[in-house]
Amino acid sequence: SLHTEVVEEGMLFEQKRVWRMIPKPNDTRADWRVQYDSCLVPYSFDYEKSKRKEKKFHTHVYYSELEKLCVDDWKVYTYDGNWYTGPEHCQRVDHFLNVSINAILKYAFQLCINWYPQTEGVDSTKWFKFAKDIKLFPDIHKPRRQAQVDLAFKRQLAAQNERREEKLRERKVQRDDGQPDRRLNAEAFRGGIQELVMIRYPHMADQPEEAMRVMAMDYLVMIPEVNGKTWTEAKRVAMVAEGLRQCAAIRIQCWTRTIQAVDAYRIALRAAILIQAEIRRARCSMRYTRRREYLVGDLVYRIRWGSAIICQMCFRKYLAIKAYKAKVKAEHDEYMARVRARRAKQAERRTRRELSRVFRRVRHVNGTNCYQEMYRKNPSRSSVNNDFAMLIRVYVPITQRTFKFELDDDQVRSYLTLATGIEGMSNNELLAKEHLAHLCDRLMCRHINKQPIIYFSRRTMGERGTQVARRGVNISGRRFVATIYWANDEIVFHAYDTANSQALRTSVTMVTLRAWLFKEEKATRKAEAAKLKADRAQARKTLRLKEMGVMVEDEKVEWAIKVLTEKAEEKDEGGEGGEGSSGGGDKGGGKGGGKGGRGGGQGEKAEAETGDAAEDEDEEELEVFTVVTRGSRTTTGNSGASTHGTAVLQETAANAKARNGAGGGDGPPSPDRSITELVEASLEDTEDGEEDILSGSGGDPPMLREERRKELLSWLIVRLHIAPYKSGPLRGESCLMLQNELEGDLEEAAAAKIQGLARMYKARQKLVQKIKDIFEKRYDAAAAQYYYVNTKTGELFWVKPKALGTDDLTDPPDEWREMIDANDGSTYFMNPATGQVSWLSVDEAACAIQRMVRNHLAAEIGRPTMKQMIKALRIQREAEDKFKQFPNRLSSLVNWAMVLHTQNFDFDQARALYKQAAEISPENPVLLRAQAIFMLVSCEPPRQVVFKRAVDMLRSADIRDPKREKFKIAEDSLFHWAVVTNPTDHRALLNYAVLMQGVVKDFDMAEKFYRRALAEAPDDRYVVRNYEDFEAQRLPGGMYAGGGPSINILKNSEVSKESIEWGEWQMMVDKKAKDAKFAHFWYNKISQLTKWEEPDWVEAWQIRIGRSEQTNNFGQWKEYWDPGLKCTFYYNESTDTHQFKNPYDSHEDDGEAEPLALEAGGGGGGSEGSPGPLAISDGKGADSGAMVPYGE
């Protein structure tokens, strides 16, 4: 309470508000908080009859329940020993600061416009009154402050008019009245308040939103009209937060109950399984005992006799196996002793041989791979420093033959002296590996009958053939001394590295060299043919451009004619020289030679000189030519340039004829030939020219001739390379090879790489297929992702096997599989596609689903609890006995009358008892409701009078028992119990339908039970008459009016009118309506809502914008996508205009209909302030007949 309490000194205060003990100067609470703490903010129940609900976690809580939970809890925070406890539910005071500033400003704006006189905006008078009422400026009475307030109003009004003018200019529309606005709209009102706030809080200029919040919480919310709405909004925010908590609690309780039920079911199931297993075990034990007693006497002897035979046979088999193993072991031991002795001798010989070996290597000898070893012939200690005789062993892997060569001490020393040039070598120098290698270099290989034979050359020259060259060269960046040996069948190259005294060798056979030269020559001719083809194509293009009159440089024209006439000259000259020589010249007389060669009979030198001269001349001419693009000009004026070009063309052709002479029929063109004929002739000669270049003379390549040997050797030396061995024991060491060998190695490496990749690809495919056969993909519903199972090992993985790469296993089939629990061996069922797990089989699940369906069908009736069933049976059993004992008692009369009415359906006796009870207590709420239901069900005449009297009785009962607490027992134990026990009895269904209609006020449920009763007894006059009256009273103006028509009327109706502007709303027509004025109604196809009155189109558009998604922003216009209607519309926030036509689409005025824009705030086709329909025109002045609602 707020009164002052006087207490005695030393009294202990408990459960008191702390703030009441704070001195007022030290109290820093906001005014709204002081008002709340002083209990001056009443708590109202605004959602008591609302069906609105908060949905979270797949459950919901009604706002009416949340409103009761969030009621103000005035208990202060108390200390219970461990912590401070506060209110259990969300309070509106805790969410007061979460109220949107826009909502508070909206409430303030509505307050201003509702002041007398009511206007659509805020004029200057209301503005100044509002500034004084909020008490934002303590010195508002001063002229300077009043001027600031007035200036803020004028600036915002001017900005508002400017925005309006700009929008009208964009629409190209003139004002209707030509006068500017004199009232602020909501947007300008907010701007004015923002400006006043900045004046009041200049230190918060960089935080305008925070300043607005401070002003709103300190001043605006203290206005009584705004304060009430703000506290209502705070309560709604608290209810939303509490709804989240309540839904979470409901869901957790549901999960807990589910887990408990499953655990109980599993325990019961396990117990049943154990009991059954124990019974089966006992029965099997009994059957086994009886069978054993029966057979023991008959079979015991046979078992013993057979067992004895088996034991004897096993013993004899054991003795035979033991003797055999002993014999085999003795033979094996003897054999291993001989093997060890032989291996010891071999090891001794190998050791002696290894000690005497001084050199070994693997080397190609004339193209044959060999393994070379060198041993001391006399490795004894006495001659180790005196006798250096050597034994050379050469093993050829191809034929698996070994060749041996013996060298005495003198031969070894003489050969090494010749090879190294060192006289009197020491013992260490004689045994140096780089020196001993010279001895193995004398090995040579010859093929006799296709078999390689190794022999030792005792001549001073280490290679067969003639030494033709010896020079110092750079090979792969290193300095070598190269020696070349020329034989009839091969050319051998020796390269001596002066840096590390290393000698390298390689060779090339004549067959390989000839093929190599042919390949190089073919590549060169192919490049020349490609160049000739490109030149002729460019020349033809140039002449065609000239013929079409395009400006082309004279030098380009001369070059094009020369290129195209070159073929004719080659043919002419080739015919003259063809008689003297058939194969002269390397390339047919240089660049100008034909098939017969230009100067074939004059020798190689003359041909080379002629070819070089022709090439030099061509190069000089080609240096002058440049590429000319279409439209380029060399002189001023098109006619002059064309005349000059024609003269140059004729002069060039005449000079060519004079230079070439009078040839054959295919000679060069005359000056009179046109450009077209020249181009066509060149097209015919193109293929012949390419064949001339690509065709070569037969026989050996020119570079294999004797006179060009030096050129060939130089060509080969340039193509020597140093590269490492790719494989073998010498892998990584340097070797000498030619260009063709290097290219061949690269090709082999590329082929090996490709083959390796191919094998890798096949192996990977095989691995992927094996993984797909072993692994299986399953879905985990808890983690919302797939996991992978190894079906052989049972291992589980969250990630797929890496070997799959970008591939993945196929999705599992949607089927139920029987699985075994690894923990207890129990059977359960799993769906790999959905991740669902169930202990029920398919049949058990089907039974459960059927049971749930039956429960769902019976959900409308409901299932009473055990306590309710016991109470109902007790009341029905005791009602008659108590009536007989106390026939004049009110409770006995009413209870027995309701039993006769609802259970026995004895209307005559029930009517008499109701009248008798009414005489005793006519105002009893239980009697009033029961008798009213009976009067409606029995259809007592006159119907209209009785119906009105029954409704009045129900209203009186609602006044005396508004929450139906006194009638709850009768409702559950008699009316509801009758429907539960007799769900097909039309009289019980009719009683319950009238109960829902008159007492509970649940009209939808009443209609369902009426329809059930009609389905059971369609011709019963009581059911038909009550249902007709119920339908008539649900119409507008009836006793049960509100909402829209019933579901039954909706199902029998059809669409009358619909428009894209209406969105989800449709106008329906009931052709079976008894009254024509109630034939039409409105239906929302998204929310399934029906209404008699026209929808609120402003609210409809707000709902549509709320559920839509913004897809584009065109400035003032924004494009939205409505997922409910599957369409696009456009919204202008500044003018609050909606339309379905893109406002920026350009179109001509061709008679098509212009898009209709609906303004949510404008007046319509009715009277001022009332909504009315707006007819959409087809753009031609005629009314199309489609009606579009136009909201206020």
XYZ file of C-alpha atoms in Angstrom, residues 15-16 18 73 75-88:
18
model
C 9.733 -8.236 2.582
C 9.872 -4.464 2.103
C 14.332 -1.245 -0.872
C 4.902 -10.024 -9.416
C 7.493 -9.826 -4.566
C 10.875 -8.283 -4.026
C 14.068 -10.212 -4.650
C 14.758 -12.313 -1.549
C 17.832 -14.127 -0.290
C 17.205 -17.793 0.450
C 20.671 -18.674 1.753
C 22.508 -19.276 -1.493
C 21.333 -16.693 -4.010
C 18.749 -14.000 -4.667
C 15.537 -15.105 -6.275
C 13.130 -12.966 -8.267
C 9.952 -13.354 -10.292
C 9.547 -16.687 -12.059
